[in-house]
Coordinates of C-alpha atoms in Angstrom, one line a residue:
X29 CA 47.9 -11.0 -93.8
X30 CA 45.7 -10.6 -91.0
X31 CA 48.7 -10.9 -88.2
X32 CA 50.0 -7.4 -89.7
X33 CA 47.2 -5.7 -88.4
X34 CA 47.2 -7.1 -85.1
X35 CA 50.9 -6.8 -84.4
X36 CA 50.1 -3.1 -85.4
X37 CA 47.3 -3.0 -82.9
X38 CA 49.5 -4.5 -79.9
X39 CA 52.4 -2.2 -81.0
X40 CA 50.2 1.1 -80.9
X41 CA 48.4 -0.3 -77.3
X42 CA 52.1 -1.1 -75.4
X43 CA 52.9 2.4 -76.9
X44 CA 50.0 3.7 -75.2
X45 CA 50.4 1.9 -71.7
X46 CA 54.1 3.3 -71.6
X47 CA 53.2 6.8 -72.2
X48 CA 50.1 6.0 -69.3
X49 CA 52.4 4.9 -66.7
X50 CA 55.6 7.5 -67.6
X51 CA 52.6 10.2 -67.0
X52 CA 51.7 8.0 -63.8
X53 CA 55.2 7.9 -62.7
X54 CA 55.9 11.8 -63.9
X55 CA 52.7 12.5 -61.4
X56 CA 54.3 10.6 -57.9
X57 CA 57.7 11.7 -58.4
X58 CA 56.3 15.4 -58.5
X59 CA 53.6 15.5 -56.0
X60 CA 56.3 13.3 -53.9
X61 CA 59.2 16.0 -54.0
X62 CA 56.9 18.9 -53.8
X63 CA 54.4 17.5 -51.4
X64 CA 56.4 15.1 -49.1
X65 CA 59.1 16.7 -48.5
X66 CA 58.2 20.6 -47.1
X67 CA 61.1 22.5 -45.4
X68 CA 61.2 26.2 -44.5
X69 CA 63.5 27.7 -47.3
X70 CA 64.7 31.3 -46.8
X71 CA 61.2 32.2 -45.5
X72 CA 60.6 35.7 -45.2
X73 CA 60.7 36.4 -41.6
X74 CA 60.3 39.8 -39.4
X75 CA 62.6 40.0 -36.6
X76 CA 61.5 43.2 -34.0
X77 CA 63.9 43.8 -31.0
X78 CA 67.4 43.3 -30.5
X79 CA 68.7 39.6 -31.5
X80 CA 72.2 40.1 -28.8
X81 CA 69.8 39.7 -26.0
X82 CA 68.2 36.1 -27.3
X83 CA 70.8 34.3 -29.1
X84 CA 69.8 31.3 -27.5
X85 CA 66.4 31.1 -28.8
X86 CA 67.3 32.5 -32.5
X87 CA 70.0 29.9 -32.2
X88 CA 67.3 27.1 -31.5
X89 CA 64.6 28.4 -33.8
X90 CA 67.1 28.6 -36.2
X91 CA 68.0 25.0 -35.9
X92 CA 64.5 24.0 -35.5
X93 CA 63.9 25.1 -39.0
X94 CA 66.7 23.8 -40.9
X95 CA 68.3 27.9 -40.8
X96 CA 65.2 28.3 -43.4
X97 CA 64.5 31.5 -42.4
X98 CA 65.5 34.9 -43.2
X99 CA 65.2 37.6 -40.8
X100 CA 64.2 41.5 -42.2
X101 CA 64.0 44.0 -39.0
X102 CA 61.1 46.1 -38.5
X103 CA 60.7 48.4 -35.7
X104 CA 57.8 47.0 -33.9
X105 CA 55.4 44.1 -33.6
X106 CA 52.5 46.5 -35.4
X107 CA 54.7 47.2 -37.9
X108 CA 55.8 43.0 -38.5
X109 CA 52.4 42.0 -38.3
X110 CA 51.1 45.1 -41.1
X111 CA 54.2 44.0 -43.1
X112 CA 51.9 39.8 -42.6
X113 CA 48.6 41.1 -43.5
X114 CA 50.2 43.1 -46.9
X115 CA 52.0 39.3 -47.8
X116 CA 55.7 40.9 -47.5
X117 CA 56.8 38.5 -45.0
X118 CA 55.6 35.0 -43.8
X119 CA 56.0 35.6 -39.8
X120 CA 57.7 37.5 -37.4
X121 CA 59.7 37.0 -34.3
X122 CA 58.9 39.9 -31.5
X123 CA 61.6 40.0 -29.2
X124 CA 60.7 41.9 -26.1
X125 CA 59.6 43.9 -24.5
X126 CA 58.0 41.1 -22.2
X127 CA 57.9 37.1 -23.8
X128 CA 59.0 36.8 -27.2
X129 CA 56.5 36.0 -29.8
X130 CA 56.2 34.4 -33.0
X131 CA 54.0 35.7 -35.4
X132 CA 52.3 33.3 -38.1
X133 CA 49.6 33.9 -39.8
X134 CA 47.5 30.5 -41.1
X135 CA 46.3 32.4 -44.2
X136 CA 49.1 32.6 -45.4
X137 CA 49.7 28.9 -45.4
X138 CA 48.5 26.5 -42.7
X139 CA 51.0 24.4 -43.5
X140 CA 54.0 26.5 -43.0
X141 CA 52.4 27.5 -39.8
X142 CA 51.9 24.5 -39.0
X143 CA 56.1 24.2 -39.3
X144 CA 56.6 27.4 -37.5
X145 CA 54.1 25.7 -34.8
X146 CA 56.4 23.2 -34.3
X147 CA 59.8 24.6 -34.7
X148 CA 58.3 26.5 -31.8
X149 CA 57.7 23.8 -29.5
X150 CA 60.8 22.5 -29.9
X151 CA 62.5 25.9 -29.0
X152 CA 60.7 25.9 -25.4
X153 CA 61.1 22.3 -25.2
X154 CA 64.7 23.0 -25.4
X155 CA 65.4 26.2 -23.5
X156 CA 62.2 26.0 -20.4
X157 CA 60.8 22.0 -20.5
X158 CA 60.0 22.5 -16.9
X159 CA 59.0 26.2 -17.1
X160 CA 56.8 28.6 -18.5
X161 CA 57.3 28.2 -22.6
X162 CA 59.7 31.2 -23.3
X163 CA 58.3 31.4 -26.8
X164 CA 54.7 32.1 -27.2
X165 CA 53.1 31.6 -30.6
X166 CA 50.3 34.3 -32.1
X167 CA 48.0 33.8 -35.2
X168 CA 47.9 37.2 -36.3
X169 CA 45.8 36.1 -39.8
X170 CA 44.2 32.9 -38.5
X171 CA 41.5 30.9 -41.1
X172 CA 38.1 30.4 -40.9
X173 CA 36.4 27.4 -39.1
X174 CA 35.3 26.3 -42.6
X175 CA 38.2 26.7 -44.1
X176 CA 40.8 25.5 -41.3
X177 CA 43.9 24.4 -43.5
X178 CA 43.6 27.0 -46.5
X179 CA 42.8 24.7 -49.0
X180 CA 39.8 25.4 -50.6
X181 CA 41.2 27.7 -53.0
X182 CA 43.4 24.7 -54.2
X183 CA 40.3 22.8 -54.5
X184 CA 38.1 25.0 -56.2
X185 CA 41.4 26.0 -58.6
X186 CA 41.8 22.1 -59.6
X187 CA 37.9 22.0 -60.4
X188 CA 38.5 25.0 -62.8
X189 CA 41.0 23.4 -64.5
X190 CA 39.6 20.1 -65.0
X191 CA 35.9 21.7 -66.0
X192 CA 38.5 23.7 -68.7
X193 CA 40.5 21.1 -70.5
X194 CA 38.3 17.8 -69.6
X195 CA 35.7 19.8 -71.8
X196 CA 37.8 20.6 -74.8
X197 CA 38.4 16.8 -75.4
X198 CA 34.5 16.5 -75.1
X199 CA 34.1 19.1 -77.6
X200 CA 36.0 17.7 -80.1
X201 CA 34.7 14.2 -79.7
X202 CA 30.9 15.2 -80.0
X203 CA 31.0 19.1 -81.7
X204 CA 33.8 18.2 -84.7
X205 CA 31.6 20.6 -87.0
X206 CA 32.8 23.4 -84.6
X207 CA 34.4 26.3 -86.4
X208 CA 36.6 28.4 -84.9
X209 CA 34.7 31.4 -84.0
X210 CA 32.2 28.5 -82.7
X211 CA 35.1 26.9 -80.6
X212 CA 36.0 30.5 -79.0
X213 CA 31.9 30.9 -78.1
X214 CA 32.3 27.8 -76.4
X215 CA 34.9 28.5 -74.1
X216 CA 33.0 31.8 -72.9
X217 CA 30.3 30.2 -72.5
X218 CA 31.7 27.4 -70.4
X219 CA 33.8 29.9 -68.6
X220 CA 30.9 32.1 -67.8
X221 CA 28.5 29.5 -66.7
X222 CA 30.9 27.0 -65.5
X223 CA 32.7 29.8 -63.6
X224 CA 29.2 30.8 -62.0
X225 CA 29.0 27.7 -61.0
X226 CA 31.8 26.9 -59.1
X227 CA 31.4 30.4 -57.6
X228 CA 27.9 29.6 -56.3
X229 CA 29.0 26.3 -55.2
X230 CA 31.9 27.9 -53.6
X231 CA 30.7 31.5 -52.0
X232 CA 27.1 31.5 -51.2
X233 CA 26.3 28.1 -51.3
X234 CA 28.9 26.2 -49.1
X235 CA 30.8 29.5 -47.6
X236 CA 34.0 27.9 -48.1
X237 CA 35.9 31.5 -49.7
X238 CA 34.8 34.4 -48.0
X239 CA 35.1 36.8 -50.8
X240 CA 32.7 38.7 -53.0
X241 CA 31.0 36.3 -55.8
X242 CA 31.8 38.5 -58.4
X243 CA 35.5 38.4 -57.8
X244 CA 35.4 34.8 -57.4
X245 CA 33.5 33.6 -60.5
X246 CA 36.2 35.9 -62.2
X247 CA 38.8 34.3 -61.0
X248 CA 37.0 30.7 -61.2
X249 CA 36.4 31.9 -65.1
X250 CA 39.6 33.2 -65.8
X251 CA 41.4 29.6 -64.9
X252 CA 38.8 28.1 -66.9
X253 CA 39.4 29.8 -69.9
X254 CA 43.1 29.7 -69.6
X255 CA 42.8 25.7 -69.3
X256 CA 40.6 25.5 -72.3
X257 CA 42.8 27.7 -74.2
X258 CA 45.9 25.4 -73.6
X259 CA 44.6 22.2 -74.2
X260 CA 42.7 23.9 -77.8
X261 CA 46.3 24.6 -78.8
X262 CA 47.4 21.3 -77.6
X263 CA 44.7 19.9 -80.0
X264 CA 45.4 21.8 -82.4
X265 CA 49.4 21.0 -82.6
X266 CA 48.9 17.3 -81.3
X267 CA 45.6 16.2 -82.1
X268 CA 44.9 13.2 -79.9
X269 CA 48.0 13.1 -78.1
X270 CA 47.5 16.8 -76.2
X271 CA 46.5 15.1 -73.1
X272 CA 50.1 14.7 -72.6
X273 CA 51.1 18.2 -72.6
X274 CA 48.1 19.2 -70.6
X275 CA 48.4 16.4 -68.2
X276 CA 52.1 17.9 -67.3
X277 CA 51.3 21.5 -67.4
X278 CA 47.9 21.3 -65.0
X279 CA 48.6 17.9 -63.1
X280 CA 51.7 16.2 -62.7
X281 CA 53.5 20.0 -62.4
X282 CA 50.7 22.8 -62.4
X283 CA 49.1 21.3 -59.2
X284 CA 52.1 20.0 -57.3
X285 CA 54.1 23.7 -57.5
X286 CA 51.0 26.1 -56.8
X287 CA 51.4 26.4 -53.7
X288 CA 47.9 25.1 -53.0
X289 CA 48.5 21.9 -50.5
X290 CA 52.2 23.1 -49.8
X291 CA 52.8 26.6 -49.3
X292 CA 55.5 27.9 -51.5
X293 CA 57.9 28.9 -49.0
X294 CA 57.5 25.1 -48.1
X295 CA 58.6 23.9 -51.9
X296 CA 62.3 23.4 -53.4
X297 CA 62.9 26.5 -54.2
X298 CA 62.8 26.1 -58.6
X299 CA 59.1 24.7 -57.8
X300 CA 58.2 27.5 -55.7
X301 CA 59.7 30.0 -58.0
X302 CA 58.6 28.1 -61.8
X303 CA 54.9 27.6 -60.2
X304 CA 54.3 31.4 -59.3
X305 CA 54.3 31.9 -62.9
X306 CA 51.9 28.5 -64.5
X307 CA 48.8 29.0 -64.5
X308 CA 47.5 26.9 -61.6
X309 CA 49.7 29.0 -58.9
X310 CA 48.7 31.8 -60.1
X311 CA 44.7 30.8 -59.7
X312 CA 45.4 29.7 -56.3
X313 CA 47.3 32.5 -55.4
X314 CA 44.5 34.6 -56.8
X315 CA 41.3 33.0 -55.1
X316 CA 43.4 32.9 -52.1
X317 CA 44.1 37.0 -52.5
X318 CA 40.6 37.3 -53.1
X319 CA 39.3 35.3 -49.8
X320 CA 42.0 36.0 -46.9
X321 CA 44.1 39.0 -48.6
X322 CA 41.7 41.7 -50.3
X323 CA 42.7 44.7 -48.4
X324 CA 46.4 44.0 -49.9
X325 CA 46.3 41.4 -53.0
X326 CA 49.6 40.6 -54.9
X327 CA 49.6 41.8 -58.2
X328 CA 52.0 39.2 -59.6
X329 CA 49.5 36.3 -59.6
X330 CA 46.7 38.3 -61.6
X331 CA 49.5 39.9 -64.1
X332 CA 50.3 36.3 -64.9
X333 CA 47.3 35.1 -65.5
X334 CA 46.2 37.9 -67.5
X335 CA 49.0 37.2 -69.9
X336 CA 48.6 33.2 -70.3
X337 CA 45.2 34.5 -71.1
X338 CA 46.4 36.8 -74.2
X339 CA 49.2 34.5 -75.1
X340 CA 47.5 31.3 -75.2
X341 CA 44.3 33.3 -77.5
X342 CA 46.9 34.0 -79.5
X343 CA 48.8 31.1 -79.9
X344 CA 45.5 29.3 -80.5
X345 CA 44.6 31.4 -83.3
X346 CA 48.0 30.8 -85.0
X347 CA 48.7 27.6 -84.5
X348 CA 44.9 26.9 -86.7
X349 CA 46.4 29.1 -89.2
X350 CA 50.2 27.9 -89.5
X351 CA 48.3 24.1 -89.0
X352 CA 45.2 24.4 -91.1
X353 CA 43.6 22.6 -88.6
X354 CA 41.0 23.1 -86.4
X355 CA 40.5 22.2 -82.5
X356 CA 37.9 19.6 -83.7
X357 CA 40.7 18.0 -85.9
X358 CA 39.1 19.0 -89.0
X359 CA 40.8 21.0 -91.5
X360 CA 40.2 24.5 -92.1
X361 CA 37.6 25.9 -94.7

């Protein structure tokens, strides 16, 4: 009698180490094709001046980037670099009068000017590698010292997350007597505080987001919530197996599509596109508004978030209801 038990016991722990290394597995394979792969697809790209007289070096930049860009005309270099700093386009090619330029701006990615960069090189190495480089490259949005590859917003974005689901699990384990309305308290409060937090830690503290505090600890609180909300429903619909769900939705695909190591324009294009609208691109998207874009912040990111907010508070609430069960796995009064 007693080997029934055991071979029940070894049954549910292989179980358990499959599902750990298909989440393991899920994890490389994403962050591998988002992350190790970055090419310049269809990136939004000024083009000032008339292209007839340099089809030589659009030919070469052009190649230099895989034909990932796509040219818009503006009328002149002002104009391209406004059309950077309001997030409309990526960079900018300025062809004359005088030495062409390319426009990047590091704020808007460091890694994808970092690309530009070197697409760049390879254009003067190409057309002048014994003259005066024909192409000269111009930071018109560079970052901060303290800040030098944009990702401190990613950072700070993953923290929230973590701080918002990790906690859930520890409420349920230690709080079970938790009702709902209890539950709910608890996520303000651990959005509030935890947000303020992160935001101290983050603005005044170590400088690394230059942006008012109150806006950050918004947005810090916002993601918070929104992670805490998920993984209560997850609780609530899967009890002890809602790591899974929350594991793919924040880690193994949340993080890898944000846009927060690799900037989107960077990404296969379904990531880029799928990760503007989960919740972790659009926090990182947001703190980065916040920081390097606040005289001209997308509205996209915070409309997103603001809606995973409502809909997950809602879902939460009737998925207790449909379930009869609570976030602490405990069954309704």
């Amino acid at each position: 009698m007693p080997e029934q038990p055991a071979r029940t016991a070894y049954r549910v722990a292989l179980v358990i180490i499959t599902i750990g290394t298909v989440m393991a597995s899920t994890f490389v394979a994403s962050y591998t094709i988002a992350l190790g792969r970055p090419e310049p697809r269809r990136v939004p790209t000024g083009l000032v001046g008339e292209p007839a007289a340099h089809p030589a070096l659009i030919e070469t930049l052009q190649e230099a980037t895989g034909g990932g860009l796509a040219f818009h005309p503006y009328p002149s270099a002002p104009a391209a670099a406004a059309a950077i700093g309001r997030q409309q386009i990526s960079a900018a090619l300025v062809l004359g009068p005088g030495r062409p330029q390319l426009l990047i701006a590091s704020a808007s990615g460091a890694s994808l000017a970092l690309v530009l960069e070197r697409a760049a090189e390879r254009v003067n190495e190409q057309l002048a590698p014994e003259s005066a480089p024909p192409l000269r490259i111009v930071d018109v949005r560079p970052l901060p010292p303290n800040d030098p590859l944009g990702l401190n917003s990613f950072y700070v974005a993953i923290a929230a997350t973590v701080l918002g689901f990790v906690t859930m699990f520890q409420l349920r384990q230690h709080a079970p007597g938790l009702s709902l309305r209890a539950w709910l308290a608890s996520i303000g409060v651990l959005a509030a505080g935890g947000g303020l937090a992160l935001a101290l830690v983050t603005g005044p503290l170590l400088h690394a987001l230059p942006a008012p505090l109150p806006a950050i600890w918004a947005g810090i609180a916002t993601q918070i919530t929104v992670a805490a909300l998920f993984n209560s429903t997850m609780l609530v619909l899967f009890g002890r197996w809602a790591i899974i769900p929350t594991w793919l939705m924040f880690i193994a695909f949340g993080n890898a599509w944000s846009g927060g190591a690799v900037a989107p324009p960077l990404l296969p294009r379904i990531y880029a596109f799928v990760g503007r609208f989960m919740p972790s691109g659009a926090a990182v998207a947001i703190l980065h508004n916040l920081a390097y874009f606040r005289g001209a912040p997308q509205v996209e990111p915070f409309v997103v978030q603001a809606c995973w907010l409502v809909g997950l508070l809602v879902a939460l609430v009737i998925s207790v209801r449909v379930k009869r069960r609570r976030p602490t796995g405990r069954p309704v009064d």
